[in-house]
Coordinates of C-alpha atoms and ligand atoms in Angstrom, one line a residue:
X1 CA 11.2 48.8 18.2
X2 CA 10.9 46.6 21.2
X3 CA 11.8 47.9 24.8
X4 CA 15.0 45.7 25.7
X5 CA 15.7 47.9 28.5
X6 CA 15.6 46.3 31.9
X7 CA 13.8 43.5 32.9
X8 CA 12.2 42.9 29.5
X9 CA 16.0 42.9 28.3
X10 CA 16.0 39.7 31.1
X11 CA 13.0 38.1 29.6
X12 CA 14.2 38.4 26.1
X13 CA 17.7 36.8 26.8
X14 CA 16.4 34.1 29.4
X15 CA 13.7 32.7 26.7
X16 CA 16.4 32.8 24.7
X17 CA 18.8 31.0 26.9
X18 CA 15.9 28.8 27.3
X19 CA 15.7 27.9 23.8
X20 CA 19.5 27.3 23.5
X21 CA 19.4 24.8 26.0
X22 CA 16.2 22.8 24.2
X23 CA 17.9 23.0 21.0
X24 CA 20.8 21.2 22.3
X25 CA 19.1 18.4 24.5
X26 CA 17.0 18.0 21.1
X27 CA 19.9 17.7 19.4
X28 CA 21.4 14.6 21.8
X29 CA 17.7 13.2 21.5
X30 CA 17.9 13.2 17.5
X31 CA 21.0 11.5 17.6
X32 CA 20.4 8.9 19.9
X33 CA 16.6 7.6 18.1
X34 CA 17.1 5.2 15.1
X35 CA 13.1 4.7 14.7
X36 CA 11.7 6.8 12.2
X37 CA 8.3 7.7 13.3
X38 CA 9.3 8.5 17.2
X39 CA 12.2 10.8 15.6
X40 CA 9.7 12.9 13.5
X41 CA 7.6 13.3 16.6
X42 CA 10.5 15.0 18.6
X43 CA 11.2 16.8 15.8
X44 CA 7.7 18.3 15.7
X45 CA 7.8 18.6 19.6
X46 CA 10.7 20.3 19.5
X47 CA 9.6 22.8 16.7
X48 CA 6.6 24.0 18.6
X49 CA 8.4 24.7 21.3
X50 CA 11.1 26.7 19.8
X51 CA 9.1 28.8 17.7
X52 CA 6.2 28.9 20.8
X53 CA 3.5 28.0 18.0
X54 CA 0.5 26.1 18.0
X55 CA 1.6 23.2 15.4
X56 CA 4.0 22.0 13.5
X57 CA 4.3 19.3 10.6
X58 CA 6.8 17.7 8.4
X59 CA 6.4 17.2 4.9
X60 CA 9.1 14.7 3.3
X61 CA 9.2 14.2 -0.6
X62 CA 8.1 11.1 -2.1
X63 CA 11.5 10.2 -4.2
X64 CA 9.2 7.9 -7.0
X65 CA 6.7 10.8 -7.1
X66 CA 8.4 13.9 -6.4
X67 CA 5.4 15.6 -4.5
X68 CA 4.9 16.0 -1.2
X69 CA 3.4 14.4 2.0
X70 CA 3.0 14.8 5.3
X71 CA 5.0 12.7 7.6
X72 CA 4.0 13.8 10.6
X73 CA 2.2 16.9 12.4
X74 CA 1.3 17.5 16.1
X75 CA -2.6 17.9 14.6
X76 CA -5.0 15.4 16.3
X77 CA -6.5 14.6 12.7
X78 CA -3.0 13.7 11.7
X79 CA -3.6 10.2 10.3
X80 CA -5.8 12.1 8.0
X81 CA -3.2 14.3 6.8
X82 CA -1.1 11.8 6.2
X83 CA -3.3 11.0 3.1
X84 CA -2.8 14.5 1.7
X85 CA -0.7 15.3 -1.2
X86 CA 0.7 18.8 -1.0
X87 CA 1.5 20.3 -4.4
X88 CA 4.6 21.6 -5.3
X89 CA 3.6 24.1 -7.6
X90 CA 1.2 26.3 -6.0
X91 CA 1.8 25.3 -2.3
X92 CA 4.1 27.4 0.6
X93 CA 5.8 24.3 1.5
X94 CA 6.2 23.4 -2.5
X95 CA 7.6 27.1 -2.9
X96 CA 10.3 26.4 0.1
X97 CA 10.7 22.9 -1.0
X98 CA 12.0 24.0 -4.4
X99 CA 13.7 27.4 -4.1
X100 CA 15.6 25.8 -0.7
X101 CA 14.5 29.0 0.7
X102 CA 12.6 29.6 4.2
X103 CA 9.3 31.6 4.1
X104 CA 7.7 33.6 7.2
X105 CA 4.0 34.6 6.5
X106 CA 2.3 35.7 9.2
X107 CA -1.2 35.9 7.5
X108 CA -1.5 33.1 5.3
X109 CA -5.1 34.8 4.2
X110 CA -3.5 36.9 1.7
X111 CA -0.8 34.5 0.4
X112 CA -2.2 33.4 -2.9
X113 CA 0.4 30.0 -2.4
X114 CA -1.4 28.9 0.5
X115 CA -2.9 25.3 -0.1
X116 CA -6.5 25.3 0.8
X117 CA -6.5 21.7 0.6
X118 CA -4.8 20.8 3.9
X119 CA -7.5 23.3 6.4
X120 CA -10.8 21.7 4.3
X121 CA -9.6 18.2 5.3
X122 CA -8.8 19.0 8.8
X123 CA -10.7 21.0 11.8
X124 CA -6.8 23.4 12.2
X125 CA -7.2 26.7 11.2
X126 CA -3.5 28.1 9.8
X127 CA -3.1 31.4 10.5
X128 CA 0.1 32.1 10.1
X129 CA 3.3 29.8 8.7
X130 CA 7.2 30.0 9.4
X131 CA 8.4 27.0 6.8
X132 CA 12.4 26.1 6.2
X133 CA 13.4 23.4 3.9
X134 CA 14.8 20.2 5.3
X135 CA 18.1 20.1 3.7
X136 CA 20.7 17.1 3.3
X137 CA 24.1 17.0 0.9
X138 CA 22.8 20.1 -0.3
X139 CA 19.4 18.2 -1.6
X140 CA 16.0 19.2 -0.8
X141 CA 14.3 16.5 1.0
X142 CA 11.3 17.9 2.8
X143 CA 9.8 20.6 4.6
X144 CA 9.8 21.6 8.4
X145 CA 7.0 23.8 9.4
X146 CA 5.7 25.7 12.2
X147 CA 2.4 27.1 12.5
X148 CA 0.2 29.4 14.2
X149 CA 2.5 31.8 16.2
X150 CA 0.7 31.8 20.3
X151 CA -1.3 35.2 21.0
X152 CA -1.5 36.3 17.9
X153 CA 2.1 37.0 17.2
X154 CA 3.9 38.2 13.8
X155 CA 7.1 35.5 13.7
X156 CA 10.7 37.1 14.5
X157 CA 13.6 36.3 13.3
X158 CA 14.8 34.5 16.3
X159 CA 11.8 32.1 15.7
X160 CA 13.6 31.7 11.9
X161 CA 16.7 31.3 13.3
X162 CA 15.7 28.3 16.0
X163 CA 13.8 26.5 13.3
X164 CA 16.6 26.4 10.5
X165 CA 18.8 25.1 13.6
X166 CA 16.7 22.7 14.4
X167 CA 15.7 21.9 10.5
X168 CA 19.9 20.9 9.8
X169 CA 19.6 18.3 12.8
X170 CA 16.5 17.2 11.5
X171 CA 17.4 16.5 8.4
X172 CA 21.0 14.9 9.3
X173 CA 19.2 12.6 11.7
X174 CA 16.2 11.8 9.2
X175 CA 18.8 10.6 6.6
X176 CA 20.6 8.8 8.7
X177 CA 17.4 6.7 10.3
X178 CA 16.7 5.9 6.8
X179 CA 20.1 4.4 6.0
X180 CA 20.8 2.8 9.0
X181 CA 17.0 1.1 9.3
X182 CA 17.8 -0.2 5.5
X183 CA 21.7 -1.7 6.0
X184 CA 19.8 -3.0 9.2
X185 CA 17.4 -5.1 7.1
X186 CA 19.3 -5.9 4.5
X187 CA 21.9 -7.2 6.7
X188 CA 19.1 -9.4 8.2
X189 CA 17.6 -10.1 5.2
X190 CA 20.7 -11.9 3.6
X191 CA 21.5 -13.9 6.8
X192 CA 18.0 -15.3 6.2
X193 CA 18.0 -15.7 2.8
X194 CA 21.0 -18.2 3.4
X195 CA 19.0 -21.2 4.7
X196 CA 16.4 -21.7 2.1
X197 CA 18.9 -21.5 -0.7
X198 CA 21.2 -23.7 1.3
X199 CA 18.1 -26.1 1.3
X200 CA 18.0 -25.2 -2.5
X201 CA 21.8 -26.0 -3.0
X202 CA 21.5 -29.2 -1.1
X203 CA 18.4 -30.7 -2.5
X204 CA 19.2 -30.3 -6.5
X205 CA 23.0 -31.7 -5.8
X206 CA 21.3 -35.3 -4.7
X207 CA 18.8 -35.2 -7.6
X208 CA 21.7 -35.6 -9.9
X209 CA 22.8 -39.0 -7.7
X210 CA 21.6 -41.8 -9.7
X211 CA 21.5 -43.9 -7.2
X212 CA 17.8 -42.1 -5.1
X213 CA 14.5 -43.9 -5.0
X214 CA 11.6 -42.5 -6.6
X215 CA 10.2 -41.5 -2.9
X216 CA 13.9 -39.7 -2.3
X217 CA 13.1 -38.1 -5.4
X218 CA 9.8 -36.3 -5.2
X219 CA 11.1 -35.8 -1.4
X220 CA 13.9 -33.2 -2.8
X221 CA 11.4 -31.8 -5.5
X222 CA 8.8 -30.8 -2.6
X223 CA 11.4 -29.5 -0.6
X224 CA 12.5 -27.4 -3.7
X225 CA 8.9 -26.1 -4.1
X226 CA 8.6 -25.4 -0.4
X227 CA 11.8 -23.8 0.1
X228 CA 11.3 -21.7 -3.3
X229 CA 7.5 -19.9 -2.6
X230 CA 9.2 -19.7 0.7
X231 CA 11.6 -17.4 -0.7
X232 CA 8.8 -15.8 -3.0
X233 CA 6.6 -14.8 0.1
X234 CA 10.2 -13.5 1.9
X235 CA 10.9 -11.2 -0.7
X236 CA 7.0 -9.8 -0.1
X237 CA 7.5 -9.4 3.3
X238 CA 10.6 -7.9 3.2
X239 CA 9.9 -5.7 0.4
X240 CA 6.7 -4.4 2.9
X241 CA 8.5 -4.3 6.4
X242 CA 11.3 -2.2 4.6
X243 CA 8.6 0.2 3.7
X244 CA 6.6 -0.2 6.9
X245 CA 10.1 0.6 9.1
X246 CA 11.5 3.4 6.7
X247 CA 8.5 5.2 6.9
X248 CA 7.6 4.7 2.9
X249 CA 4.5 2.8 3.5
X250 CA 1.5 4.3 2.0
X251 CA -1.9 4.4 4.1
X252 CA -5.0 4.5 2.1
X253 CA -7.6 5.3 5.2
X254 CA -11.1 4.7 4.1
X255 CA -14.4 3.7 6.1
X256 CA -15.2 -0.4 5.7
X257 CA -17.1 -3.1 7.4
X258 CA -14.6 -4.6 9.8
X259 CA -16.8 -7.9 10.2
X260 CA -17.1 -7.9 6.5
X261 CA -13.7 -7.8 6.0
X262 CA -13.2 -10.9 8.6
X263 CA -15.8 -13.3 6.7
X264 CA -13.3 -12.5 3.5
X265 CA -10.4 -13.7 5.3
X266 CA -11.9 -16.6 7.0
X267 CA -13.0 -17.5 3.1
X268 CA -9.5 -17.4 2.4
X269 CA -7.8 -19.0 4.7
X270 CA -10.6 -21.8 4.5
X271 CA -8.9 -24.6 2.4
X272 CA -5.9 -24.5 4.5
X273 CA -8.3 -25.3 7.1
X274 CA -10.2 -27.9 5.7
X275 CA -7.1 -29.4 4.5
X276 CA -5.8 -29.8 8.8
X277 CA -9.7 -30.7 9.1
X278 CA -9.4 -26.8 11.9
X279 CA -13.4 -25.8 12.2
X280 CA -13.1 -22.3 12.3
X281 CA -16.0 -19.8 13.7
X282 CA -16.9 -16.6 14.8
X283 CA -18.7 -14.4 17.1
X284 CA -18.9 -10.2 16.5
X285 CA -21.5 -7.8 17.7
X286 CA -24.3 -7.3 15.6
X287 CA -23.9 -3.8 15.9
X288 CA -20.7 -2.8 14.6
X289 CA -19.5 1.0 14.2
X290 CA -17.7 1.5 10.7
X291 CA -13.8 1.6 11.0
X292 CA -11.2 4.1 9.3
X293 CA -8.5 2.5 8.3
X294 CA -6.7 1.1 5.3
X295 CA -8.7 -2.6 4.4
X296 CA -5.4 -3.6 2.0
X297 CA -3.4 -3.5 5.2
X298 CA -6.0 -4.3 7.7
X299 CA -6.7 -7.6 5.5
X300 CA -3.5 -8.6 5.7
X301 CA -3.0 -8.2 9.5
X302 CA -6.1 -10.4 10.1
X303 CA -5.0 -12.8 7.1
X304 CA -1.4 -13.6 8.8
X305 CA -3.5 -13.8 12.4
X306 CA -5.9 -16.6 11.0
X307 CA -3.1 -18.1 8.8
X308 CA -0.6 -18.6 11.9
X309 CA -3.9 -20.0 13.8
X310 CA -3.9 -22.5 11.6
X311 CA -0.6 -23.5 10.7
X312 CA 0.6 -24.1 14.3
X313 CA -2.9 -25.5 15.2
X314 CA -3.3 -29.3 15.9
X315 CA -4.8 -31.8 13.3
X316 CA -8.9 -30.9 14.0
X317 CA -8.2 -28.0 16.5
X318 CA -10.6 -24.8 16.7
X319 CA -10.2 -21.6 15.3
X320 CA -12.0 -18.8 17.1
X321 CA -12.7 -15.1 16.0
X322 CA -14.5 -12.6 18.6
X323 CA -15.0 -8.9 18.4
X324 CA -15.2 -6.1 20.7
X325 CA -16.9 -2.5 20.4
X326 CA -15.8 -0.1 23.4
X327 CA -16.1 3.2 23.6
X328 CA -12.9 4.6 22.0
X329 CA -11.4 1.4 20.3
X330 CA -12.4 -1.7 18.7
X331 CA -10.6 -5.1 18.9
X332 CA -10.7 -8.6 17.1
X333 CA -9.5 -11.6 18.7
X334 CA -8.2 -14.9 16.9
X335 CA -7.8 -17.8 19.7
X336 CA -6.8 -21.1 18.4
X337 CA -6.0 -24.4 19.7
X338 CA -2.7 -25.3 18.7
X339 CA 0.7 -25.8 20.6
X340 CA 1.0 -22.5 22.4
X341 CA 4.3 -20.2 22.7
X342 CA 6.6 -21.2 25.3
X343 CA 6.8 -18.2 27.6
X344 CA 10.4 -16.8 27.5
X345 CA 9.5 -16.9 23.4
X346 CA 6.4 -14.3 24.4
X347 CA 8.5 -11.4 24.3
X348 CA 10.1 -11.8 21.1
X349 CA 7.4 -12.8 19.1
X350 CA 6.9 -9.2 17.3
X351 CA 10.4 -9.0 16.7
X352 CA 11.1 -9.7 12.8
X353 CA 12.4 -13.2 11.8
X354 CA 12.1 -14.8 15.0
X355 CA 10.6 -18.1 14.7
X356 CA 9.8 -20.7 17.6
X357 CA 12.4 -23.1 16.5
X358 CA 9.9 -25.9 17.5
X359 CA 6.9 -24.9 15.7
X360 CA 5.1 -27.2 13.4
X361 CA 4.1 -25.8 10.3
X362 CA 7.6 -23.8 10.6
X363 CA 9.3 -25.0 7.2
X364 CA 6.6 -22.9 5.4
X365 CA 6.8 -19.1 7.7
X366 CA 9.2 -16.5 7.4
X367 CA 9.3 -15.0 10.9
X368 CA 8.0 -11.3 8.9
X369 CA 4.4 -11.8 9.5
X370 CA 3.8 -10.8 12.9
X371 CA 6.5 -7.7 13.0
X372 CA 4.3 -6.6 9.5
X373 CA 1.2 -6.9 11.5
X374 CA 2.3 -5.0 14.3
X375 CA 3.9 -2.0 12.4
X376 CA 0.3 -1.8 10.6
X377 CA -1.5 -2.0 13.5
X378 CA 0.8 0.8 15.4
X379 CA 0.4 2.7 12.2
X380 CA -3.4 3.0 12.4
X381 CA -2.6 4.2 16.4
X382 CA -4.2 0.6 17.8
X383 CA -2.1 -2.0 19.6
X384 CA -1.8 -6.1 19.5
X385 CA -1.5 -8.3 22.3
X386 CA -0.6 -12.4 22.6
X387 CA -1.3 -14.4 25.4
X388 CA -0.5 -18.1 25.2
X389 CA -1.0 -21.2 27.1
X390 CA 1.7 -24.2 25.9
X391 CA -0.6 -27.0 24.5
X392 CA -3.8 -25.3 25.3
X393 CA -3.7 -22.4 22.5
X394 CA -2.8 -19.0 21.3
X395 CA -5.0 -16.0 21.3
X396 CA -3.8 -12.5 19.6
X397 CA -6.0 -9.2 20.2
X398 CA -5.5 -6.4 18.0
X399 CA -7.5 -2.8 18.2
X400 CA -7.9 0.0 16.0
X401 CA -9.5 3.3 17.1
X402 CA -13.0 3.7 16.3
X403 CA -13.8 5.5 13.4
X404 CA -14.4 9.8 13.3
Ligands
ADP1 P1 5.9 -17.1 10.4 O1 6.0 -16.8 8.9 O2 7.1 -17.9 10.9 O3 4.6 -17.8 10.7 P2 5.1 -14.9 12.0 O4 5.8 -13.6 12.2 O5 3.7 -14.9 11.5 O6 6.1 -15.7 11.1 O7 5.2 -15.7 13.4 C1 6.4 -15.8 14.1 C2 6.5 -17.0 14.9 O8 5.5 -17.0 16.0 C3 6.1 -18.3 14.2 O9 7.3 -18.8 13.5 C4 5.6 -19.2 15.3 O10 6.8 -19.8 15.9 C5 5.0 -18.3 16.3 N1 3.5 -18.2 16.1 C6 2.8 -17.2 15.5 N2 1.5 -17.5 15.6 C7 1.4 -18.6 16.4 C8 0.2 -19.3 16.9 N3 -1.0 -18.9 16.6 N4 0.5 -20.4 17.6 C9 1.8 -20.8 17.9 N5 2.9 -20.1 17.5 C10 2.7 -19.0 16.7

């Protein structure tokens, strides 16, 4: 029995007044973050803290799948984690998942549930686990768990009792990000959706005129094919940044050839070139360490960069791709020689569907590219940058850190 005589008894109730107070400014934190990701993370933070633990992560079901995954975790390897499916049948976080009930286990050695899988992939060590299930309307949604209690301790009930506190914000907060970021988009999405089928509209009322030349004709047909893949490569885009913002998307992490993968896409985006006579070319180390990273999402980054160098390039302009090796990142570069972003457009040009109004080569974009390519890049924990120069050119950076 402990001594809670004294000044111990003082201790005891001022950790305790100390956690109380954390719980609550979490709670006004929760409430006030719409974005997914940076909402986990305080989640995580705030789990550590309250339970005075080593680690934490969140495991949220997959709703097509029903298994597991990790969502996020304070662990330094936790882009590899991400990758890892956690069983439901056989796992700790399975067994809390579906009984809805919390487990303490304070030596996970000789808990035949404990999922191996998660300490072969990453340097942690679990030791011991305090899991609560991450409950909303009464459904399951995930799991919230806290590991490694500090110096060795067993867990108390106190610990269990902060966590399932801060496990019903959690999950409150978590639904909520979900519905708003989605009623968000789709709001946007149908606002954009308007002006290519208003184009639509328009264009197959004066085909039926009888009274339109046979240029006036194929005019209205080519804006009907324009304006339709337009809405074709929307629906893509939309369909990815909903998944990239609601936290859905799926990172395959593998180890490629980075300038490889840039020779692909300048292949690609080739004919488009030729067909604006844009000479495109490029410059990497010749010593390049092998990235980590997903190439499906890394492809597509470097595909929109090229494509958008392109499109609002000038009739025979340059396209130019560089590389960069430093010690803890590396970064491609796309400069071109087009038009240039006027400067109070600079800030907004991440943001999703924002457009230069002015633009050539606008009738064909959707405004999504460049808020996907960001979201991927973040995702992999690099960054992209755009410096511009009106009628000089365009140049966007993006890094990725190098790979373990
Ligand atoms: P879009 O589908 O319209 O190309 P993006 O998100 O890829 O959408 O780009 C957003 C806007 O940023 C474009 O509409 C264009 O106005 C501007 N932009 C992007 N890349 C360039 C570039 N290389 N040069 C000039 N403007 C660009």
């Amino acid at each position: 029995m402990p001594d809670y005589s004294g000044p111990e008894r003082r201790r005891v109730y001022d950790l305790r007044f100390r956690r109380y107070e954390r719980l609550l400014e979490v709670a006004r934190t929760l409430s006030g973050t719409l974005d997914l990701p940076a909402l986990l993370r305080n989640i995580i933070a705030a789990a550590t803290e309250l339970t005075d633990t080593e680690a934490a992560s969140i495991m949220l079901v997959d709703s097509r799948t029903g298994q597991l995954r990790f969502e996020a975790s304070t662990d330094p390897s936790a882009d590899v984690m991400e990758s890892i499916v956690v069983p439901v049948e056989g796992s700790i976080a399975g067994a809390i998942f579906s009984t809805g009930k919390p487990l303490m286990i304070d030596d996970v050695a000789t808990d035949p549930r404990h999922y191996r899988g998660v300490d072969n992939k990453v340097t942690f060590v679990t030791r011991s686990i305090l899991g609560v299930p991450l409950v909303s309307k009464e459904k399951s949604i995930g799991v919230l768990q806290a590991l490694n209690k500090k110096k060795g301790e067993a867990f108390t009930q106190e610990d269990l009792h902060f966590l399932e506190a801060l496990a019903a914000q959690a999950a409150v907060a978590i639904v909520t990000t979900r519905l708003f970021q989605q009623s968000d988009l789709i709001a946007e999405m149908v606002h954009e959706i308007r002006t290519p089928l208003a184009a639509l509209s328009a264009s197959t009322h004066l085909l039926l005129r009888n009274d339109l030349s046979a240029d006036q004709r194929e005019e209205m047909v080519r804006t009907i094919q324009s304006e339709t893949s337009r809405l074709a490569t929307m629906t893509t885009d939309f369909l990815d940044l909903a998944r990239l913002e609601s936290g859905r998307a799926r990172f395959v992490r593998e180890r490629f050839d980075l300038p490889k993968l840039v020779h692909e896409c300048l292949q690609v985006v080739q004919p488009q070139a030729d067909s604006r006579r844009v000479t495109m070319d490029v410059l990497l180390p010749g010593e390049w360490p092998a990235v980590f990273a997903d190439r499906g999402k890394i492809k597509q980054v470097l595909l929109n960069l090229l494509t958008n160098a392109v499109k609002y390039n000038r009739e025979g302009g340059t396209v130019h791709v560089s590389g960069l090796d430093a010690p803890d990142h590396v970064s491609i570069t796309v400069v071109d020689s087009g038009r240039g972003i006027p400067p109070p457009a600079l800030p907004h040009i991440f943001e999703k569907f924002y457009r230069v109004a002015d633009s050539e080569g606008w009738t064909q974009g959707t405004g999504l590219g460049l808020a996907i390519a960001k979201r991927i890049v973040e995702a992999h924990g690099g960054a992209i940058f755009i410096g511009s120069t009106v009628n000089v050119g365009t140049a966007f950076t993006f890094t990725l850190p190098r790979g373990k």
